[in-house]
């Protein structure tokens, strides 16, 4: 499996633990920046990861900003992306199980390193449940097809 990671200065503190967990799972990591704490614009990094997911260049993505909010809003503008902001193990599990989230978004100013690592592991370990959720996710795609050219 291949996973792209992108962050801004507000999320970069979580990047080492995210990479550690991915490496422990033998996942190939594509680091799309940023690479230091200099102030940058989160939509630039959201776009890199979201496009890689949308084009199928990677299987999933992980994005990090201060809150996880801005970078997920930007990522969700890209067709085929279902980016979920999560802040605990339950949301990390449910975004995979019910929403088939293909990008996990975490706030570096919201959760601890330890929790972020556990959230990544939970998201990786949780399969999409399918069933009634398949039709709901398909309805998300229908909305996307209606409004995104
Ligand atoms: C950057 O200061 C901050 O606004 C950004 O990391 C993120 O939290 C935006 O949603």
Short mmCIF file of N, CA and C and ligand atoms in Angstrom, two decimals:
data_model
loop_
_atom_site.label_atom_id
_atom_site.label_comp_id
_atom_site.label_asym_id
_atom_site.label_seq_id
_atom_site.Cartn_x
_atom_site.Cartn_y
_atom_site.Cartn_z
N UNK A 1 0.85 -1.21 0.00
CA UNK A 1 0.00 0.00 0.00
C UNK A 1 0.88 1.24 0.00
N UNK A 2 0.38 2.28 -0.66
CA UNK A 2 1.11 3.54 -0.77
C UNK A 2 0.24 4.66 -0.19
N UNK A 3 0.80 5.44 0.71
CA UNK A 3 0.05 6.54 1.32
C UNK A 3 0.84 7.85 1.19
N UNK A 4 0.15 8.90 0.72
CA UNK A 4 0.76 10.22 0.64
C UNK A 4 0.46 11.01 1.90
N UNK A 5 1.46 11.76 2.36
CA UNK A 5 1.27 12.63 3.54
C UNK A 5 1.53 14.06 3.13
N UNK A 6 0.68 14.96 3.62
CA UNK A 6 0.91 16.39 3.40
C UNK A 6 0.53 17.15 4.65
N UNK A 7 1.23 18.25 4.90
CA UNK A 7 0.92 19.03 6.10
C UNK A 7 1.31 20.48 5.90
N UNK A 8 0.84 21.34 6.81
CA UNK A 8 1.38 22.69 6.88
C UNK A 8 2.17 22.79 8.19
N UNK A 9 2.58 24.01 8.51
CA UNK A 9 3.39 24.23 9.71
C UNK A 9 2.63 23.88 10.99
N UNK A 10 1.30 23.97 10.94
CA UNK A 10 0.50 23.67 12.13
C UNK A 10 0.36 22.18 12.39
N UNK A 11 0.63 21.38 11.38
CA UNK A 11 0.46 19.94 11.53
C UNK A 11 1.76 19.16 11.52
N UNK A 12 2.85 19.85 11.21
CA UNK A 12 4.10 19.13 10.96
C UNK A 12 4.62 18.36 12.19
N UNK A 13 4.26 18.80 13.37
CA UNK A 13 4.73 18.11 14.58
C UNK A 13 4.26 16.66 14.62
N UNK A 14 3.15 16.38 13.95
CA UNK A 14 2.62 15.01 13.98
C UNK A 14 3.21 14.13 12.88
N UNK A 15 3.94 14.73 11.95
CA UNK A 15 4.41 13.94 10.81
C UNK A 15 5.32 12.77 11.22
N UNK A 16 6.27 12.97 12.14
CA UNK A 16 7.13 11.84 12.51
C UNK A 16 6.36 10.63 13.04
N UNK A 17 5.38 10.85 13.88
CA UNK A 17 4.64 9.71 14.44
C UNK A 17 3.78 9.05 13.36
N UNK A 18 3.23 9.87 12.46
CA UNK A 18 2.43 9.29 11.37
C UNK A 18 3.32 8.42 10.49
N UNK A 19 4.50 8.93 10.17
CA UNK A 19 5.43 8.15 9.34
C UNK A 19 5.87 6.87 10.05
N UNK A 20 6.08 6.97 11.34
CA UNK A 20 6.51 5.80 12.12
C UNK A 20 5.46 4.69 12.03
N UNK A 21 4.21 5.06 12.24
CA UNK A 21 3.14 4.07 12.20
C UNK A 21 3.01 3.47 10.79
N UNK A 22 3.12 4.30 9.78
CA UNK A 22 3.01 3.78 8.41
C UNK A 22 4.18 2.83 8.11
N UNK A 23 5.37 3.20 8.55
CA UNK A 23 6.54 2.33 8.31
C UNK A 23 6.37 1.00 9.03
N UNK A 24 5.85 1.04 10.23
CA UNK A 24 5.62 -0.21 11.00
C UNK A 24 4.63 -1.14 10.28
N UNK A 25 3.79 -0.53 9.44
CA UNK A 25 2.80 -1.32 8.69
C UNK A 25 3.29 -1.65 7.28
N UNK A 26 4.59 -1.42 7.04
CA UNK A 26 5.19 -1.69 5.72
C UNK A 26 4.49 -0.95 4.59
N UNK A 27 4.07 0.26 4.88
CA UNK A 27 3.38 1.08 3.87
C UNK A 27 4.40 2.03 3.23
N UNK A 28 4.34 2.13 1.92
CA UNK A 28 5.22 3.06 1.22
C UNK A 28 4.70 4.48 1.45
N UNK A 29 5.59 5.37 1.85
CA UNK A 29 5.20 6.74 2.21
C UNK A 29 5.66 7.71 1.13
N UNK A 30 4.73 8.52 0.64
CA UNK A 30 5.09 9.59 -0.28
C UNK A 30 4.90 10.90 0.49
N UNK A 31 6.00 11.53 0.87
CA UNK A 31 5.95 12.76 1.66
C UNK A 31 5.85 13.96 0.71
N UNK A 32 4.71 14.63 0.73
CA UNK A 32 4.47 15.74 -0.19
C UNK A 32 4.67 17.10 0.47
N UNK A 33 5.40 17.13 1.60
CA UNK A 33 5.68 18.38 2.28
C UNK A 33 4.51 18.80 3.18
N UNK A 34 4.70 19.92 3.91
CA UNK A 34 5.90 20.73 3.99
C UNK A 34 6.95 20.03 4.84
N UNK A 35 8.12 20.66 4.88
CA UNK A 35 9.23 19.96 5.53
C UNK A 35 9.84 20.72 6.70
N UNK A 36 9.30 21.89 7.03
CA UNK A 36 9.80 22.60 8.21
C UNK A 36 8.67 23.45 8.79
N UNK A 37 8.97 24.23 9.81
CA UNK A 37 7.90 24.95 10.51
C UNK A 37 7.65 26.36 9.95
N UNK A 38 8.24 26.66 8.83
CA UNK A 38 7.98 27.96 8.17
C UNK A 38 6.50 28.02 7.77
N UNK A 39 5.90 29.18 7.95
CA UNK A 39 4.47 29.32 7.64
C UNK A 39 4.19 29.11 6.15
N UNK A 40 3.26 28.21 5.87
CA UNK A 40 2.86 27.91 4.49
C UNK A 40 1.34 27.89 4.41
N UNK A 41 0.82 27.74 3.20
CA UNK A 41 -0.63 27.73 3.00
C UNK A 41 -1.13 26.29 2.85
N UNK A 42 -1.96 25.88 3.79
CA UNK A 42 -2.41 24.47 3.80
C UNK A 42 -3.11 24.01 2.52
N UNK A 43 -3.82 24.87 1.76
CA UNK A 43 -4.46 24.33 0.54
C UNK A 43 -3.45 23.76 -0.46
N UNK A 44 -2.23 24.32 -0.47
CA UNK A 44 -1.21 23.82 -1.41
C UNK A 44 -0.87 22.36 -1.13
N UNK A 45 -0.83 22.00 0.13
CA UNK A 45 -0.45 20.63 0.50
C UNK A 45 -1.66 19.69 0.44
N UNK A 46 -2.82 20.25 0.73
CA UNK A 46 -4.06 19.47 0.56
C UNK A 46 -4.18 19.04 -0.90
N UNK A 47 -3.92 19.97 -1.81
CA UNK A 47 -4.08 19.70 -3.23
C UNK A 47 -3.13 18.60 -3.69
N UNK A 48 -1.89 18.65 -3.25
CA UNK A 48 -0.93 17.61 -3.65
C UNK A 48 -1.42 16.22 -3.27
N UNK A 49 -1.83 16.08 -2.02
CA UNK A 49 -2.27 14.77 -1.54
C UNK A 49 -3.59 14.36 -2.19
N UNK A 50 -4.51 15.31 -2.27
CA UNK A 50 -5.84 15.00 -2.83
C UNK A 50 -5.74 14.59 -4.29
N UNK A 51 -4.90 15.26 -5.04
CA UNK A 51 -4.74 14.89 -6.46
C UNK A 51 -4.12 13.51 -6.60
N UNK A 52 -3.18 13.20 -5.74
CA UNK A 52 -2.54 11.86 -5.80
C UNK A 52 -3.58 10.78 -5.50
N UNK A 53 -4.46 11.04 -4.54
CA UNK A 53 -5.51 10.07 -4.21
C UNK A 53 -6.52 10.00 -5.36
N UNK A 54 -6.93 11.14 -5.84
CA UNK A 54 -7.95 11.21 -6.90
C UNK A 54 -7.48 10.49 -8.17
N UNK A 55 -6.20 10.64 -8.49
CA UNK A 55 -5.66 10.02 -9.70
C UNK A 55 -5.28 8.55 -9.50
N UNK A 56 -5.38 8.08 -8.26
CA UNK A 56 -5.02 6.68 -8.00
C UNK A 56 -3.52 6.45 -7.94
N UNK A 57 -2.76 7.53 -7.76
CA UNK A 57 -1.30 7.38 -7.66
C UNK A 57 -0.91 6.81 -6.29
N UNK A 58 -1.78 7.01 -5.32
CA UNK A 58 -1.60 6.42 -3.99
C UNK A 58 -2.94 5.81 -3.57
N UNK A 59 -2.89 4.94 -2.58
CA UNK A 59 -4.12 4.29 -2.12
C UNK A 59 -4.94 5.19 -1.20
N UNK A 60 -4.23 5.92 -0.35
CA UNK A 60 -4.90 6.79 0.63
C UNK A 60 -3.99 7.99 0.91
N UNK A 61 -4.51 8.93 1.70
CA UNK A 61 -3.70 10.08 2.09
C UNK A 61 -3.91 10.43 3.55
N UNK A 62 -2.91 11.10 4.11
CA UNK A 62 -3.03 11.63 5.46
C UNK A 62 -2.60 13.10 5.40
N UNK A 63 -3.44 13.99 5.92
CA UNK A 63 -3.14 15.41 5.88
C UNK A 63 -3.21 15.99 7.29
N UNK A 64 -2.35 16.95 7.54
CA UNK A 64 -2.21 17.51 8.88
C UNK A 64 -2.11 19.02 8.81
N UNK A 65 -2.96 19.72 9.55
CA UNK A 65 -2.76 21.17 9.73
C UNK A 65 -3.01 21.45 11.20
N UNK A 66 -3.19 22.72 11.57
CA UNK A 66 -3.36 23.03 12.98
C UNK A 66 -4.57 22.35 13.58
N UNK A 67 -5.68 22.44 12.87
CA UNK A 67 -6.92 21.84 13.37
C UNK A 67 -7.34 20.60 12.58
N UNK A 68 -6.78 20.41 11.42
CA UNK A 68 -7.24 19.36 10.50
C UNK A 68 -8.41 19.84 9.65
N UNK A 69 -8.93 21.02 9.97
CA UNK A 69 -10.14 21.48 9.29
C UNK A 69 -9.84 22.10 7.92
N UNK A 70 -8.99 23.10 7.91
CA UNK A 70 -8.75 23.81 6.65
C UNK A 70 -8.21 22.89 5.57
N UNK A 71 -7.27 22.06 5.95
CA UNK A 71 -6.63 21.18 4.96
C UNK A 71 -7.63 20.13 4.44
N UNK A 72 -8.59 19.74 5.28
CA UNK A 72 -9.60 18.77 4.82
C UNK A 72 -10.63 19.45 3.92
N UNK A 73 -11.00 20.67 4.26
CA UNK A 73 -11.95 21.40 3.39
C UNK A 73 -11.35 21.52 2.00
N UNK A 74 -10.09 21.89 1.93
CA UNK A 74 -9.43 22.03 0.63
C UNK A 74 -9.35 20.69 -0.10
N UNK A 75 -8.97 19.65 0.61
CA UNK A 75 -8.83 18.32 -0.03
C UNK A 75 -10.17 17.84 -0.58
N UNK A 76 -11.24 18.16 0.12
CA UNK A 76 -12.57 17.69 -0.30
C UNK A 76 -13.09 18.40 -1.55
N UNK A 77 -12.36 19.38 -2.04
CA UNK A 77 -12.74 20.03 -3.30
C UNK A 77 -12.28 19.22 -4.51
N UNK A 78 -11.47 18.21 -4.27
CA UNK A 78 -10.94 17.39 -5.37
C UNK A 78 -11.83 16.16 -5.56
N UNK A 79 -12.18 15.91 -6.79
CA UNK A 79 -13.11 14.83 -7.13
C UNK A 79 -12.62 13.47 -6.61
N UNK A 80 -13.53 12.77 -5.99
CA UNK A 80 -13.21 11.42 -5.52
C UNK A 80 -12.63 11.37 -4.12
N UNK A 81 -12.37 12.54 -3.56
CA UNK A 81 -11.77 12.58 -2.22
C UNK A 81 -12.85 12.59 -1.15
N UNK A 82 -12.64 11.76 -0.15
CA UNK A 82 -13.47 11.80 1.05
C UNK A 82 -12.51 11.95 2.23
N UNK A 83 -12.23 13.22 2.55
CA UNK A 83 -11.30 13.51 3.64
C UNK A 83 -12.08 13.74 4.93
N UNK A 84 -11.66 13.08 5.99
CA UNK A 84 -12.37 13.17 7.26
C UNK A 84 -11.47 13.74 8.35
N UNK A 85 -11.95 14.79 8.99
CA UNK A 85 -11.23 15.33 10.15
C UNK A 85 -11.60 14.48 11.36
N UNK A 86 -10.62 13.93 12.00
CA UNK A 86 -10.88 13.08 13.16
C UNK A 86 -10.07 13.58 14.35
N UNK A 87 -10.61 13.31 15.53
CA UNK A 87 -9.92 13.81 16.72
C UNK A 87 -9.89 12.78 17.84
N UNK A 88 -10.35 11.56 17.56
CA UNK A 88 -10.28 10.50 18.57
C UNK A 88 -10.37 9.15 17.86
N UNK A 89 -10.28 8.08 18.62
CA UNK A 89 -10.26 6.76 17.99
C UNK A 89 -11.60 6.39 17.37
N UNK A 90 -12.67 6.87 17.99
CA UNK A 90 -14.00 6.54 17.46
C UNK A 90 -14.20 7.16 16.07
N UNK A 91 -13.86 8.45 15.94
CA UNK A 91 -14.04 9.09 14.63
C UNK A 91 -13.08 8.49 13.60
N UNK A 92 -11.88 8.13 14.02
CA UNK A 92 -10.92 7.51 13.09
C UNK A 92 -11.45 6.16 12.59
N UNK A 93 -12.11 5.44 13.47
CA UNK A 93 -12.69 4.14 13.09
C UNK A 93 -13.90 4.35 12.17
N UNK A 94 -14.79 5.23 12.58
CA UNK A 94 -16.05 5.39 11.85
C UNK A 94 -15.87 6.00 10.46
N UNK A 95 -14.87 6.85 10.31
CA UNK A 95 -14.69 7.46 8.98
C UNK A 95 -14.26 6.41 7.97
N UNK A 96 -13.61 5.35 8.44
CA UNK A 96 -13.26 4.24 7.54
C UNK A 96 -14.45 3.30 7.40
N UNK A 97 -15.06 2.95 8.51
CA UNK A 97 -16.12 1.95 8.53
C UNK A 97 -17.39 2.39 7.81
N UNK A 98 -17.80 3.62 8.02
CA UNK A 98 -19.07 4.09 7.45
C UNK A 98 -18.89 4.99 6.23
N UNK A 99 -17.81 5.78 6.21
CA UNK A 99 -17.67 6.80 5.15
C UNK A 99 -16.63 6.43 4.10
N UNK A 100 -15.91 5.34 4.30
CA UNK A 100 -14.86 4.93 3.37
C UNK A 100 -13.91 6.10 3.08
N UNK A 101 -13.55 6.81 4.14
CA UNK A 101 -12.69 8.00 3.98
C UNK A 101 -11.34 7.60 3.40
N UNK A 102 -11.00 8.22 2.29
CA UNK A 102 -9.71 7.88 1.68
C UNK A 102 -8.59 8.84 2.07
N UNK A 103 -8.95 9.86 2.84
CA UNK A 103 -7.93 10.73 3.44
C UNK A 103 -8.30 10.97 4.91
N UNK A 104 -7.33 10.78 5.77
CA UNK A 104 -7.48 11.06 7.20
C UNK A 104 -6.84 12.41 7.48
N UNK A 105 -7.57 13.28 8.15
CA UNK A 105 -7.07 14.61 8.47
C UNK A 105 -7.01 14.79 9.99
N UNK A 106 -5.86 15.25 10.47
CA UNK A 106 -5.67 15.38 11.92
C UNK A 106 -5.09 16.77 12.23
N UNK A 107 -5.51 17.32 13.34
CA UNK A 107 -5.01 18.62 13.78
C UNK A 107 -3.84 18.50 14.73
N UNK A 108 -2.73 19.09 14.33
CA UNK A 108 -1.53 19.04 15.17
C UNK A 108 -1.66 19.84 16.45
N UNK A 109 -2.65 20.75 16.46
CA UNK A 109 -2.87 21.54 17.69
C UNK A 109 -4.08 21.01 18.47
N UNK A 110 -4.54 19.84 18.06
CA UNK A 110 -5.74 19.28 18.68
C UNK A 110 -5.45 17.98 19.42
N UNK A 111 -4.68 17.10 18.77
CA UNK A 111 -4.44 15.78 19.40
C UNK A 111 -2.95 15.60 19.70
N UNK A 112 -2.69 14.74 20.67
CA UNK A 112 -1.30 14.44 21.05
C UNK A 112 -0.67 13.52 19.99
N UNK A 113 0.65 13.44 20.03
CA UNK A 113 1.35 12.53 19.12
C UNK A 113 0.89 11.09 19.34
N UNK A 114 0.78 10.72 20.60
CA UNK A 114 0.41 9.34 20.91
C UNK A 114 -0.97 9.00 20.32
N UNK A 115 -1.91 9.90 20.53
CA UNK A 115 -3.26 9.66 20.01
C UNK A 115 -3.27 9.67 18.49
N UNK A 116 -2.51 10.57 17.89
CA UNK A 116 -2.46 10.62 16.42
C UNK A 116 -1.97 9.29 15.86
N UNK A 117 -0.95 8.74 16.48
CA UNK A 117 -0.42 7.44 16.02
C UNK A 117 -1.48 6.34 16.15
N UNK A 118 -2.19 6.36 17.24
CA UNK A 118 -3.25 5.35 17.45
C UNK A 118 -4.39 5.54 16.45
N UNK A 119 -4.68 6.79 16.14
CA UNK A 119 -5.75 7.07 15.17
C UNK A 119 -5.37 6.55 13.78
N UNK A 120 -4.13 6.77 13.40
CA UNK A 120 -3.68 6.29 12.09
C UNK A 120 -3.80 4.76 12.04
N UNK A 121 -3.36 4.10 13.11
CA UNK A 121 -3.43 2.64 13.15
C UNK A 121 -4.88 2.16 13.08
N UNK A 122 -5.74 2.81 13.79
CA UNK A 122 -7.17 2.45 13.80
C UNK A 122 -7.77 2.61 12.41
N UNK A 123 -7.47 3.72 11.77
CA UNK A 123 -7.99 4.00 10.42
C UNK A 123 -7.49 2.95 9.42
N UNK A 124 -6.22 2.59 9.56
CA UNK A 124 -5.66 1.56 8.66
C UNK A 124 -6.31 0.20 8.89
N UNK A 125 -6.59 -0.10 10.13
CA UNK A 125 -7.09 -1.43 10.51
C UNK A 125 -8.59 -1.62 10.24
N UNK A 126 -9.30 -0.52 10.00
CA UNK A 126 -10.76 -0.61 9.91
C UNK A 126 -11.22 -0.69 8.46
N UNK A 127 -11.85 -1.79 8.07
CA UNK A 127 -12.36 -1.88 6.70
C UNK A 127 -13.69 -1.13 6.55
N UNK A 128 -13.98 -0.75 5.30
CA UNK A 128 -15.29 -0.16 4.99
C UNK A 128 -16.34 -1.25 5.16
N UNK A 129 -17.40 -0.94 5.85
CA UNK A 129 -18.42 -1.93 6.17
C UNK A 129 -19.30 -2.29 4.97
N UNK A 130 -19.39 -1.38 4.01
CA UNK A 130 -20.26 -1.64 2.85
C UNK A 130 -21.71 -1.66 3.26
N UNK A 131 -22.49 -2.59 2.68
CA UNK A 131 -23.91 -2.69 3.02
C UNK A 131 -24.63 -1.38 2.79
N UNK A 132 -25.40 -0.94 3.79
CA UNK A 132 -26.20 0.28 3.63
C UNK A 132 -25.32 1.51 3.40
N UNK A 133 -24.06 1.43 3.81
CA UNK A 133 -23.18 2.59 3.65
C UNK A 133 -22.70 2.76 2.21
N UNK A 134 -22.77 1.69 1.43
CA UNK A 134 -22.33 1.79 0.03
C UNK A 134 -23.20 2.80 -0.72
N UNK A 135 -24.49 2.70 -0.54
CA UNK A 135 -25.41 3.60 -1.22
C UNK A 135 -25.25 5.04 -0.75
N UNK A 136 -24.91 5.20 0.53
CA UNK A 136 -24.75 6.56 1.06
C UNK A 136 -23.49 7.21 0.49
N UNK A 137 -22.45 6.42 0.42
CA UNK A 137 -21.20 6.95 -0.17
C UNK A 137 -21.43 7.25 -1.65
N UNK A 138 -22.22 6.40 -2.31
CA UNK A 138 -22.54 6.64 -3.73
C UNK A 138 -23.31 7.95 -3.88
N UNK A 139 -24.14 8.27 -2.91
CA UNK A 139 -24.89 9.54 -2.98
C UNK A 139 -23.95 10.73 -2.83
N UNK A 140 -22.89 10.56 -2.08
CA UNK A 140 -21.88 11.63 -2.00
C UNK A 140 -21.27 11.85 -3.38
N UNK A 141 -20.98 10.76 -4.07
CA UNK A 141 -20.42 10.87 -5.43
C UNK A 141 -21.41 11.53 -6.38
N UNK A 142 -22.69 11.23 -6.18
CA UNK A 142 -23.71 11.86 -7.04
C UNK A 142 -23.71 13.37 -6.86
N UNK A 143 -23.60 13.82 -5.63
CA UNK A 143 -23.55 15.27 -5.36
C UNK A 143 -22.33 15.87 -6.06
N UNK A 144 -21.22 15.16 -5.90
CA UNK A 144 -19.97 15.61 -6.51
C UNK A 144 -20.12 15.73 -8.04
N UNK A 145 -20.72 14.71 -8.62
CA UNK A 145 -20.88 14.71 -10.08
C UNK A 145 -21.81 15.82 -10.55
N UNK A 146 -22.75 16.21 -9.66
CA UNK A 146 -23.69 17.27 -10.02
C UNK A 146 -23.01 18.65 -10.00
N UNK A 147 -22.12 18.85 -9.04
CA UNK A 147 -21.57 20.19 -8.85
C UNK A 147 -20.11 20.37 -9.27
N UNK A 148 -19.38 19.28 -9.43
CA UNK A 148 -17.97 19.39 -9.83
C UNK A 148 -17.84 18.95 -11.27
N UNK A 149 -17.32 19.80 -12.09
CA UNK A 149 -17.14 19.43 -13.51
C UNK A 149 -15.79 18.75 -13.67
C1 LIG B 1 -2.35 27.84 10.38
O1 LIG B 1 -2.08 28.79 11.34
C2 LIG B 1 -3.72 27.24 10.62
O2 LIG B 1 -4.69 28.14 10.25
C3 LIG B 1 -3.86 25.95 9.84
O3 LIG B 1 -2.86 25.06 10.23
C4 LIG B 1 -5.16 25.20 10.01
O4 LIG B 1 -5.48 25.03 11.34
C5 LIG B 1 -6.29 25.70 9.22
O5 LIG B 1 -7.39 25.12 9.23
#
